[in-house]
Amino acid sequence: MNQEKPERQRIPRRRPEERVEDFQEVARGYTSEQARREAERCLQCPKPQCVEGCPVRVDIPGFIKKITSDEPQAAAEVIKITNVLPAICGRVCPQEDQCEARCILAASDEPINIGALERYAGDRARKQEKPSGNLTNPPVAVVGAGPAGLTCAADLLRLGHPVTIFEAFHEPGGVLVYGIPEFRLPKEIVREEIRHLEDMGAKIETNVLVGRTVTIDQLLNEQKFASVFVAAGAGTPWFLGLPGENLPGVYAANEFLTRVNLMRAHRSDYATPLKLGDRVAVIGGGNVALDSARSALRVGASEVLLLYRRDREQMPARKMEVEHAEEEGVEFHFLTNPIRFHPDDQDHLGQIECLQMKLGQPDDSGRPRPLPVEDSNHFYDVDNVIVAVGSRPNRIIGETTEDLETNSDNTIAADESSGATSRPEVFAGGDVVTGSATVIAAMGAGRRAARSIHNYLT
Amino acid sequence: MYPIKSSRRLAPDIYRLEVQADHVATSVKPGQFVVLRLDEKGERFPLTVVDADPESGFIFLVVQAAGYSTKKLVNLSPGESILDLLGPLGEPTKIAKFGRVACLGGGVGTALVYPIAKACAAAGNEVVSFIGARTAKLVLLEDELDSVSNELVITTDDGSRGIQGYGADVLARRLQAGESFDRVFAIGPVPMMKSVSDVTRPADIETIVSLNPIMVDGTGMCGGCRVTVDGQVKFACMDGPEFDGHDVDFEELAARQQYFKDHEECYLQNL
């Protein structure tokens, strides 16, 4: 019998014209029937390459097998051995560059939709980890309640350490709450994961900026933590350094996204102001640029341009998100490099002046270097610009911690496999070490550091 | 939650609040600020800490009820609480034995210059303080400043108290008359800080101003508080809030401060 190969189960998405009207999630999850069908496509390779592609080595065939037998709870438990946040990673991990890129089916057919299956398991599983047993090992302070800090805290609790997480914002979650918009990652999912961590015994202290409210040395010497894990992220935005960049109307992506995601500035019942005109340009080609562009559409901009100095193929953003943004009407201008911002008659931003670029020889990043085309100056009339060209750690922790070695971009010098720093009792991981990277990479660093901290203390 | 212990009206629309915030009270230094969020739907906004008592865990804030959130704040009664309070933030004032110091406060900025005058006095400086107000009943912290100053000058715009005019003009006249200062601190509205900086520039007296731009987080994340200082972009929350007034681009600062004004007015109507 000539049986047709089962096809990759598509993820249902909401219609673009409907979804730009609100902040509800764009991609819907699988039904149990879809999840089972997709799971059954998995060949259960004896030497699974997908696992090699995962920064935290989730037992992917193992959890997929549990879905074929309709046991999402058991599937989630398999994932949680190595990844405490499946509902989050299923949504925001770049699976197409990691596990799915290595899937054996990717060569001949379409890879297994590992991300959607992970999300399915995470969403369906009841959060029911019991409070950790006796926390009799030495106490650890975690600086920052983002992906690296939360993961490290969960692992340390399981290893019997009392953990206190210090967070500068009024709400824990880090980039998961201030950066990634609701339509990609509903905040309720993040809140639920955090409640779960608190149930396990984690203490979270918000409104504490380590380095100002309390220093790392005070945490160790006065508050008697035996070790500190620094996971403060890369929160300080880069700007372009162009003339006119400080004109009112030019936002860093961090500011725009924080106003919308964390402060709900677009809602009239929240006090935080947001001013966004009809025509908005976003500068950058990464996920943060796309998040900004798509958020701008949702808070009322009628035209959103995305200016990127290289071409589509070089965009660091996830392909799926680029597709979503195009469907929603974001207008892409590739090989376009801003050189100056011009004021309008009220001395607010009025125009961006750009140069046309062409691609040259590869640069240090391995991507073709964009080169300006002579006399190609052109102008866009805009009300606002959102600059999304990356971020780095701020300098506060490095400056206020004795003998903690940092690099010129404020990242903390730490061993990537252990998180060890120049101070034996201080460990670091996530974006504060690597500069801005992915949620899953930060989680991997948190996990490795928890193990090293435990080894150091016991 | 950060309970309000007491609230006292110092002048029309200007209040002195005492807030329980142990973690700030034990670590705050002159010149530093906190970021508040009053309630679940509130905005985050910065306020300079005027004084603190590490023993009791209280911090003292002087608030001018000018915007939506500051009006809500001064309406809170003792016993009520502020939901979130982060700090201390920013770099502390650099205090040393400079010699002869002028401390100028304009409007509510007078309250903010007070901890600096006090610290300068404690460091053995001769302190001449200037209180600038629109009118007599808006003169703030007269007794407090007097107690830490060798001389206190009061100016009002309408001449109802002290010398009529601006503190910057009085300072200019005294410099012209041959008086000398080794350091000047000026805190107040942008035009006031700009005038003082213009007055001290020819005499080359280092003049420290404290900036209050728009900010969201106060931790170096949003970049909303960026200011141009000596041609470099600085974040007031992290690199400031104090800068050398001779190097600050005040026009840019003033323009950026106005950006959300129409939004603010719209919210004020609904208060």
XYZ file of C-alpha atoms in Angstrom:
729
model
C 0.000 0.000 0.000
C 1.333 3.409 -0.939
C 0.881 5.361 2.248
C 1.478 9.103 2.121
C 4.066 10.512 4.452
C 2.386 12.345 7.330
C 2.850 16.080 6.958
C 4.248 18.513 9.515
C 1.333 19.847 11.511
C 0.978 23.581 10.925
C 0.605 25.846 13.914
C -2.671 27.687 13.695
C -2.167 31.462 13.725
C -4.673 34.215 14.076
C -5.485 36.267 10.966
C -3.112 39.252 10.589
C -5.873 41.856 10.293
C -7.443 40.550 13.489
C -4.267 40.183 15.533
C -2.811 43.652 14.922
C -5.833 44.982 16.774
C -4.753 43.528 20.097
C -1.884 41.971 22.057
C -3.303 38.433 22.203
C -0.986 35.628 21.204
C -0.433 35.251 17.443
C 0.386 31.544 17.268
C -2.156 29.209 18.789
C -1.117 25.925 20.352
C -1.714 22.426 19.032
C -4.846 20.518 19.870
C -4.094 17.134 21.449
C -4.923 15.478 18.110
C -2.449 17.720 16.234
C 0.185 17.195 18.904
C -0.193 13.418 18.727
C 0.049 13.425 14.917
C 3.124 15.600 14.944
C 4.701 13.492 17.700
C 4.082 10.342 15.658
C 6.216 11.755 12.834
C 9.265 11.547 15.100
C 11.536 8.674 14.061
C 12.863 8.240 17.626
C 16.455 8.180 16.344
C 18.803 6.068 18.473
C 21.390 8.869 18.288
C 19.179 11.939 18.244
C 20.916 14.940 16.668
C 18.159 17.280 17.840
C 19.374 16.871 21.437
C 22.867 17.935 20.318
C 21.343 21.101 18.872
C 19.682 22.047 22.162
C 21.749 24.304 24.455
C 20.367 22.523 27.545
C 20.149 19.047 25.968
C 16.448 18.383 26.482
C 15.624 14.687 25.910
C 13.554 15.561 22.858
C 12.655 12.040 21.583
C 11.863 11.131 25.193
C 9.272 13.843 25.695
C 7.850 13.437 22.199
C 7.251 9.754 22.899
C 5.124 10.698 25.914
C 2.993 12.871 23.659
C 2.334 9.969 21.256
C 0.847 8.113 24.218
C -1.156 11.221 25.180
C 0.700 11.960 28.406
C 1.519 15.699 28.282
C 2.200 15.749 32.009
C 4.825 13.042 31.672
C 6.231 14.832 28.601
C 6.628 18.048 30.586
C 8.364 16.169 33.369
C 10.901 14.806 30.886
C 11.573 18.342 29.623
C 11.790 19.767 33.110
C 14.702 17.529 34.001
C 16.822 19.932 31.945
C 14.542 22.900 31.188
C 12.316 24.395 33.874
C 10.428 26.674 31.497
C 8.985 24.561 28.641
C 5.948 26.770 28.008
C 8.294 29.723 27.523
C 11.015 28.003 25.494
C 8.454 26.315 23.257
C 7.428 29.823 22.238
C 10.619 31.865 22.074
C 13.515 29.477 21.353
C 14.956 29.687 17.822
C 14.253 26.002 17.204
C 14.892 26.423 13.471
C 18.574 27.122 14.239
C 18.894 24.598 17.055
C 17.024 21.316 17.574
C 14.895 21.458 14.426
C 17.902 22.305 12.264
C 19.488 19.001 13.344
C 16.333 16.879 12.975
C 17.020 13.992 10.597
C 13.812 14.779 8.740
C 15.035 18.288 7.929
C 17.149 16.994 5.055
C 14.475 15.041 3.174
C 11.282 16.550 4.428
C 10.221 19.033 7.054
C 11.643 18.693 10.573
C 9.496 17.809 13.550
C 7.884 20.898 15.025
C 9.718 20.482 18.312
C 8.901 23.985 19.528
C 5.157 23.542 19.167
C 5.324 20.159 20.912
C 7.343 21.600 23.775
C 4.843 24.405 24.146
C 1.998 21.865 24.095
C 3.601 19.833 26.889
C 4.386 22.936 28.935
C 0.877 24.379 28.561
C -0.948 21.132 29.309
C 1.102 20.034 32.269
C -0.130 20.973 35.704
C 2.508 22.844 37.619
C 2.843 20.637 40.594
C 6.403 20.343 41.741
C 6.358 19.902 45.505
C 8.209 22.371 47.686
C 11.835 21.356 47.790
C 12.689 19.264 50.817
C 14.963 20.497 53.523
C 17.003 23.408 52.278
C 19.958 22.678 54.499
C 22.786 23.569 52.129
C 24.381 27.038 52.265
C 22.167 29.905 51.034
C 22.691 31.517 47.623
C 21.727 34.969 46.339
C 20.695 35.288 42.707
C 20.938 38.722 41.078
C 18.238 39.164 38.448
C 14.944 37.323 37.946
C 15.309 36.688 34.219
C 15.778 33.351 32.420
C 19.292 32.657 33.767
C 18.454 33.627 37.346
C 15.152 31.734 37.471
C 16.716 28.573 36.052
C 19.678 28.706 38.405
C 17.356 29.285 41.376
C 15.172 26.284 40.501
C 18.191 24.003 40.233
C 19.740 25.285 43.455
C 16.491 24.652 45.333
C 16.431 21.100 44.053
C 20.002 20.753 45.270
C 18.926 21.848 48.741
C 20.065 25.492 48.835
C 17.814 28.266 50.118
C 17.670 30.880 47.356
C 16.818 34.583 47.395
C 16.429 36.299 44.019
C 16.996 40.068 43.902
C 15.200 41.925 41.105
C 15.510 45.620 40.261
C 12.088 45.957 38.626
C 8.803 45.729 40.490
C 7.997 42.469 38.735
C 10.207 39.388 38.248
C 10.835 37.883 34.799
C 13.503 40.115 33.302
C 13.405 40.289 29.517
C 10.447 37.879 29.556
C 8.284 40.648 31.052
C 9.833 43.923 29.923
C 11.123 42.877 26.507
C 9.195 40.118 24.788
C 5.663 41.275 23.928
C 2.474 39.605 25.059
C 1.620 38.465 21.518
C 4.704 36.229 21.467
C 4.779 35.287 25.136
C 1.717 35.890 27.299
C 2.818 37.327 30.629
C 0.463 35.020 32.510
C 2.697 32.108 31.498
C 5.726 33.858 32.972
C 3.815 34.680 36.151
C 2.743 31.079 36.511
C 6.329 29.846 36.168
C 7.394 32.338 38.828
C 4.616 31.280 41.209
C 5.786 27.742 40.658
C 9.324 28.709 41.612
C 8.042 30.429 44.751
C 6.103 27.267 45.612
C 9.396 25.427 45.411
C 10.723 27.789 48.081
C 12.406 30.635 46.206
C 12.274 34.047 47.861
C 12.017 36.946 45.419
C 12.849 40.486 46.526
C 11.805 43.094 43.978
C 12.902 46.760 43.953
C 16.492 45.880 44.764
C 19.184 47.135 42.399
C 22.258 45.160 43.356
C 25.221 47.507 43.298
C 23.133 50.422 44.583
C 20.609 49.146 47.134
C 23.031 46.512 48.343
C 26.405 45.420 46.975
C 27.531 41.888 46.230
C 30.097 42.192 48.988
C 27.328 43.132 51.435
C 25.264 40.129 50.333
C 28.226 37.898 51.113
C 29.611 39.551 54.219
C 26.598 41.107 55.935
C 23.633 39.076 54.693
C 25.691 35.876 54.904
C 24.942 34.364 51.517
C 27.556 31.740 50.801
C 27.625 32.475 47.100
C 26.139 34.915 44.580
C 24.990 34.140 41.032
C 24.970 37.271 38.871
C 22.371 37.100 36.100
C 21.637 40.775 35.679
C 21.184 40.599 31.914
C 22.196 43.044 29.211
C 19.823 45.904 29.778
C 21.653 48.989 28.579
C 20.727 49.883 25.013
C 23.240 50.755 22.336
C 22.494 53.841 20.310
C 23.784 54.612 16.818
C 25.659 57.762 17.817
C 24.089 59.731 14.963
C 23.337 63.459 14.904
C 19.796 64.156 16.104
C 19.427 60.859 17.941
C 18.365 62.646 21.135
C 15.494 64.492 19.456
C 12.204 63.944 21.259
C 10.493 61.140 19.365
C 13.506 58.821 19.196
C 13.117 55.856 21.554
C 15.460 53.020 22.385
C 13.616 49.744 21.834
C 14.054 49.083 25.553
C 12.174 52.229 26.447
C 9.364 51.658 23.972
C 8.947 47.978 24.854
C 9.184 48.590 28.615
C 6.526 51.275 28.403
C 4.226 48.890 26.543
C 5.014 45.462 28.013
C 5.808 46.181 31.627
C 4.017 49.484 32.176
C 1.006 48.944 29.830
C 1.376 52.515 28.596
C -0.921 51.856 25.624
C -3.850 51.300 27.969
C -5.740 54.386 29.040
C -6.260 53.042 32.573
C -2.481 52.916 33.173
C -0.634 56.135 33.990
C 2.593 55.607 32.025
C 2.655 57.867 28.970
C 3.366 56.720 25.446
C 3.512 58.951 22.444
C 3.582 57.317 19.049
C 2.634 58.995 15.790
C 1.241 57.504 12.590
C 4.523 56.807 10.898
C 7.174 54.928 12.823
C 10.563 53.626 11.711
C 12.345 50.835 13.550
C 16.094 50.489 13.075
C 17.607 47.006 13.343
C 17.159 43.471 12.085
C 16.864 41.321 15.181
C 13.953 39.950 17.186
C 13.825 43.094 19.311
C 13.418 45.216 16.172
C 10.543 43.009 15.019
C 8.935 43.019 18.456
C 9.118 46.815 18.411
C 7.689 47.113 14.901
C 4.803 44.763 15.587
C 4.061 46.417 18.940
C 4.033 49.813 17.220
C 1.330 48.559 14.827
C -0.698 47.314 17.759
C -0.564 50.559 19.702
C -1.868 52.496 16.738
C 0.850 53.412 14.232
C -0.624 53.241 10.744
C 2.683 52.764 8.959
C 5.702 50.980 10.360
C 8.956 50.834 8.413
C 11.797 48.567 9.359
C 15.196 49.850 8.263
C 18.017 47.330 8.152
C 21.480 47.975 6.789
C 22.042 44.502 5.390
C 19.742 42.290 3.341
C 16.916 39.967 4.362
C 19.163 36.886 4.461
C 21.438 38.467 7.072
C 18.674 39.415 9.511
C 19.409 37.878 12.910
C 15.663 37.686 13.669
C 13.748 34.416 13.537
C 12.320 33.738 10.077
C 8.918 32.979 11.516
C 8.775 36.368 13.209
C 9.845 38.115 9.993
C 7.006 36.328 8.233
C 4.536 37.332 10.925
C 5.675 40.950 10.735
C 5.263 41.024 6.947
C 1.784 39.540 7.168
C 0.880 42.257 9.642
C 2.043 44.997 7.304
C 5.496 45.988 8.536
C 7.266 47.537 5.536
C 10.842 46.253 5.188
C 13.574 48.487 3.788
C 16.724 46.446 3.393
C 20.217 47.808 2.670
C 19.135 51.059 4.260
C 21.384 52.751 6.778
C 20.337 55.831 8.766
C 22.949 58.575 8.977
C 21.102 61.495 10.558
C 17.834 62.458 12.269
C 16.256 65.780 11.327
C 13.843 67.833 13.469
C 10.416 69.089 12.418
C 9.253 72.659 13.033
C 8.538 71.837 16.721
C 12.040 70.460 17.197
C 10.708 66.941 17.476
C 11.907 64.193 15.179
C 10.697 64.824 11.625
C 12.832 62.903 9.162
C 15.468 60.224 8.927
C 18.177 60.572 6.365
C 19.481 57.247 5.054
C 22.047 55.892 2.662
C 21.494 52.982 0.314
C 23.939 50.164 1.052
C 25.426 47.306 -0.961
C 26.990 44.141 0.377
C 30.769 43.727 0.353
C 33.211 41.132 1.665
C 32.372 39.282 4.907
C 33.305 41.141 8.102
C 34.272 39.778 11.541
C 30.756 38.444 12.108
C 31.038 36.391 8.897
C 28.231 38.348 7.291
C 28.834 40.515 4.222
C 29.844 44.004 5.256
C 27.340 46.666 4.229
C 28.985 49.469 2.224
C 27.410 52.823 1.414
C 26.377 53.649 -2.147
C 27.635 57.131 -2.982
C 25.106 59.948 -3.315
C 22.247 57.676 -2.363
C 20.936 59.911 0.439
C 17.206 59.627 0.835
C 14.704 60.730 3.463
C 11.751 59.247 5.295
C 9.194 61.437 7.046
C 8.514 59.865 10.424
C 6.950 60.762 13.760
C 8.972 58.291 15.791
C 12.038 56.136 15.547
C 12.703 53.060 17.648
C 16.390 52.154 17.798
C 16.850 48.384 18.189
C 20.537 47.779 17.587
C 21.398 45.680 20.626
C 22.237 46.096 24.270
C 24.968 45.373 26.779
C 25.147 45.003 30.571
C 25.246 48.161 32.624
C 28.410 48.909 34.562
C 26.989 49.090 38.084
C 27.794 45.571 39.308
C 31.285 45.566 37.829
C 32.072 48.913 39.413
C 30.694 48.132 42.843
C 32.099 44.618 43.329
C 35.662 44.371 44.577
C 37.988 42.439 42.270
C 35.266 41.295 39.881
C 36.796 41.249 36.427
C 34.763 42.724 33.592
C 35.368 43.409 29.904
C 35.276 46.725 28.071
C 31.623 46.183 27.049
C 30.709 45.728 30.757
C 30.207 41.978 30.396
C 31.498 39.970 33.360
C 34.515 37.811 32.644
C 33.238 34.313 33.463
C 34.019 30.776 32.394
C 31.158 29.773 30.099
C 31.070 26.160 31.220
C 31.005 26.819 34.972
C 30.069 30.465 35.421
C 33.166 30.956 37.594
C 34.396 34.561 37.811
C 37.532 36.192 39.190
C 35.925 35.899 42.638
C 35.587 32.296 43.893
C 32.234 32.878 45.626
C 30.711 34.829 42.713
C 29.341 33.114 39.595
C 27.782 34.736 36.536
C 25.818 33.653 33.493
C 23.392 34.671 30.780
C 23.457 37.958 28.893
C 25.583 39.647 31.581
C 28.396 37.342 30.427
C 27.657 36.825 26.719
C 26.012 40.128 25.828
C 22.484 39.871 24.471
C 21.734 36.322 23.315
C 18.798 33.926 23.594
C 16.552 32.903 26.465
C 17.623 29.282 26.166
C 21.341 30.122 26.175
C 20.837 32.098 29.388
C 18.917 29.197 30.907
C 21.731 26.834 29.993
C 24.203 29.124 31.738
C 21.979 29.278 34.821
C 21.780 25.519 34.940
C 25.546 25.024 34.619
C 26.222 27.660 37.263
C 23.829 26.009 39.726
C 25.847 22.809 39.449
C 29.166 24.663 39.905
C 27.831 26.642 42.869
C 26.603 23.454 44.488
C 29.995 21.792 43.929
C 31.778 24.840 45.293
C 29.647 24.937 48.442
C 29.383 21.262 49.336
C 4.818 48.197 50.318
C 6.365 51.379 51.663
C 4.164 53.084 54.287
C 3.936 56.843 54.609
C 4.720 57.855 58.167
C 3.944 61.540 57.921
C 3.057 64.185 55.388
C 3.489 67.912 55.993
C 2.638 70.807 53.708
C 5.647 73.128 53.393
C 4.121 75.587 50.931
C 1.237 75.592 48.474
C 1.465 72.293 46.530
C 4.770 71.361 48.154
C 4.857 68.560 50.717
C 7.434 66.825 52.837
C 6.816 63.086 53.138
C 8.399 60.632 55.499
C 8.383 57.112 54.038
C 9.442 53.806 55.584
C 12.054 52.365 53.223
C 14.678 50.600 55.305
C 16.773 49.352 52.422
C 17.155 52.886 51.054
C 17.529 54.665 54.398
C 20.582 52.602 55.285
C 22.431 53.160 52.009
C 21.337 56.510 50.500
C 23.809 59.386 50.147
C 23.258 63.051 49.241
C 22.362 63.527 45.579
C 20.781 60.103 45.091
C 17.175 59.436 44.136
C 14.492 56.778 44.254
C 11.971 55.601 41.646
C 8.405 55.175 42.874
C 5.334 53.398 41.562
C 2.296 54.297 43.609
C -0.068 51.511 42.629
C -0.633 48.684 40.168
C -1.538 51.009 37.315
C 0.927 53.726 38.266
C 3.877 55.033 36.301
C 7.465 54.864 37.561
C 8.866 58.282 38.413
C 12.023 59.566 40.128
C 12.307 61.723 43.252
C 15.469 62.918 44.962
C 15.927 61.790 48.568
C 16.255 64.851 50.789
C 17.293 63.122 53.983
C 17.240 59.746 55.666
C 17.381 58.217 59.109
C 19.113 54.823 58.994
C 18.025 54.069 62.583
C 14.294 54.282 61.975
C 14.477 53.349 58.272
C 12.712 56.527 57.135
C 13.524 58.540 54.056
C 12.353 62.101 53.480
C 11.041 63.311 50.158
C 9.973 66.806 49.174
C 7.366 66.663 46.445
C 5.864 69.365 44.312
C 2.399 68.279 43.242
C 2.782 69.260 39.612
C 1.906 66.154 37.623
C -0.559 63.285 37.757
C 1.521 60.984 39.946
C 2.958 63.647 42.264
C -0.585 64.924 42.902
C -1.674 61.411 43.769
C 1.373 60.983 45.992
C 0.760 64.071 48.113
C -2.853 62.999 48.544
C -1.769 59.820 50.311
C -2.308 59.979 54.059
C -0.068 58.635 56.806
C -0.745 54.917 57.095
C -1.259 54.532 53.351
C 1.522 52.972 51.286
C 3.510 53.345 48.115
C 3.487 50.040 46.204
C 7.055 50.119 44.868
C 10.127 52.119 45.778
C 13.509 51.389 44.208
C 16.767 52.927 45.258
C 19.009 54.554 46.057
C 19.848 55.323 42.431
C 22.405 57.488 40.697
C 25.863 58.559 41.739
C 26.114 60.354 45.093
C 27.234 63.981 45.206
C 31.002 64.310 45.384
C 31.566 66.145 48.643
C 34.999 67.356 49.715
C 36.578 70.297 51.434
C 36.370 72.708 48.515
C 36.702 75.916 50.548
C 33.917 78.376 49.811
C 30.752 76.828 48.355
C 27.582 78.387 46.949
C 24.439 76.226 47.067
C 21.580 77.556 44.972
C 18.086 76.109 45.087
C 15.302 77.157 42.769
C 11.702 76.280 43.667
C 11.412 72.723 44.932
C 15.115 72.331 44.036
C 15.808 74.155 47.293
C 14.859 70.979 49.145
C 17.263 68.990 47.005
C 20.192 71.325 47.518
C 19.699 71.160 51.301
C 21.364 67.715 51.847
C 24.303 68.907 49.733
C 24.677 72.126 51.736
C 24.491 70.096 54.920
C 27.164 67.657 53.719
C 29.385 70.516 52.505
C 29.118 72.185 55.902
C 29.960 68.922 57.643
C 33.019 68.595 55.392
C 34.298 71.931 56.694
C 33.310 74.236 53.839
C 32.113 77.799 54.152
C 28.583 77.557 52.729
C 26.568 80.387 51.213
C 23.050 79.174 50.381
C 20.563 80.803 48.038
C 16.850 80.105 48.173
C 15.001 81.199 45.061
C 11.208 81.232 45.004
C 8.476 82.818 42.911
C 6.965 84.490 45.959
C 7.356 84.703 49.762
C 5.044 81.841 50.684
C 6.976 79.457 48.410
C 10.266 79.954 50.263
C 11.268 76.451 51.423
C 13.386 74.993 54.234
C 14.602 78.383 55.376
C 15.456 77.240 58.930
C 17.070 74.005 57.780
C 19.305 75.721 55.235
C 20.103 78.534 57.616
C 21.328 76.042 60.217
C 23.951 74.577 57.837
C 24.981 77.790 56.063
C 27.340 80.609 56.963
C 25.092 82.941 55.024
C 21.608 82.560 53.593
C 20.358 84.652 50.658
C 16.669 84.666 49.783
C 15.385 85.880 46.436
C 11.826 86.058 45.122
C 10.650 86.807 41.599
C 8.090 89.334 42.881
C 10.219 90.867 45.631
C 7.807 89.783 48.387
C 10.741 88.315 50.360
C 14.454 89.043 50.290
C 16.018 90.400 47.144
C 13.821 90.749 44.087
C 15.138 88.719 41.155
C 16.990 85.477 40.621
C 19.727 83.860 42.670
C 21.862 83.611 39.507
C 21.790 87.402 39.151
C 22.764 87.928 42.780
C 25.600 85.449 42.346
C 26.716 87.277 39.185
C 26.821 90.609 40.988
C 28.776 89.163 43.879
C 31.286 87.562 41.524
C 31.664 90.877 39.718
C 32.213 92.586 43.037
C 35.202 90.310 43.529
C 33.764 87.599 45.734
C 35.066 84.119 44.988
C 33.676 80.604 45.277
C 35.481 77.302 44.853
C 32.419 75.231 43.980
C 28.809 75.946 43.066
C 25.812 73.615 43.313
C 22.601 74.596 41.535
C 19.385 72.612 41.600
C 16.116 73.828 40.199
C 14.246 74.279 36.936
C 16.309 73.908 33.740
C 16.426 77.663 32.956
C 17.691 78.383 36.486
C 20.463 75.770 36.286
C 21.416 77.071 32.863
C 21.620 80.694 34.102
C 23.768 79.769 37.063
C 26.087 77.777 34.802
C 26.324 80.743 32.431
C 27.184 83.040 35.346
C 29.987 80.841 36.690
C 31.483 79.894 33.309
C 33.589 83.059 32.801
C 34.939 82.704 36.364
C 35.627 79.029 35.674
C 34.014 77.808 38.906
C 33.044 74.157 38.724
C 29.241 74.146 38.868
C 27.305 70.994 39.628
C 23.679 70.715 38.505
C 21.226 67.877 39.205
C 19.129 66.873 36.200
C 15.631 65.499 36.267
C 14.883 64.156 32.792
C 12.136 61.690 31.919
C 13.018 58.156 32.940
C 11.204 54.844 33.195
C 13.327 52.332 35.083
C 16.101 54.456 36.641
C 18.611 51.620 36.271
C 20.239 52.385 32.915
C 17.801 50.418 30.794
C 15.447 52.672 28.916
C 17.758 55.423 27.736
C 14.899 57.912 28.101
C 17.011 60.028 30.453
C 19.895 60.432 28.010
C 21.502 63.863 28.050
C 24.379 65.333 26.121
C 27.247 66.329 28.404
C 30.427 67.658 26.833
C 29.328 66.148 23.510
C 28.887 62.667 25.011
C 25.583 60.879 25.565
C 25.122 60.122 29.275
C 22.301 58.430 31.160
C 21.193 60.690 34.010
C 19.989 57.696 36.038
C 23.324 55.919 36.032
C 26.017 58.476 35.170
C 24.207 61.327 36.953
C 21.930 62.824 38.042
C 24.665 65.406 38.749
C 26.835 66.788 35.981
C 29.100 69.739 35.346
C 26.646 72.438 34.361
C 29.143 74.015 31.963
C 29.011 70.894 29.802
C 25.265 70.132 29.794
C 23.178 70.706 26.666
C 20.247 72.355 28.472
C 18.219 73.113 25.313
C 18.131 69.445 24.430
C 17.213 68.534 28.015
C 14.364 71.046 28.077
C 12.994 69.763 24.759
C 13.106 66.149 25.906
C 11.382 66.974 29.211
C 8.412 68.422 27.345
C 7.741 65.403 25.129
C 4.927 63.841 27.143
C 3.393 67.085 28.326
C 0.125 66.777 26.413
C -0.357 63.267 27.794
C 0.219 64.587 31.315
C -2.336 67.352 30.865
C -4.867 64.876 29.604
C -4.350 62.668 32.682
C -4.507 65.612 35.063
C -8.015 66.405 33.845
C -9.083 62.930 34.908
C -7.599 63.104 38.374
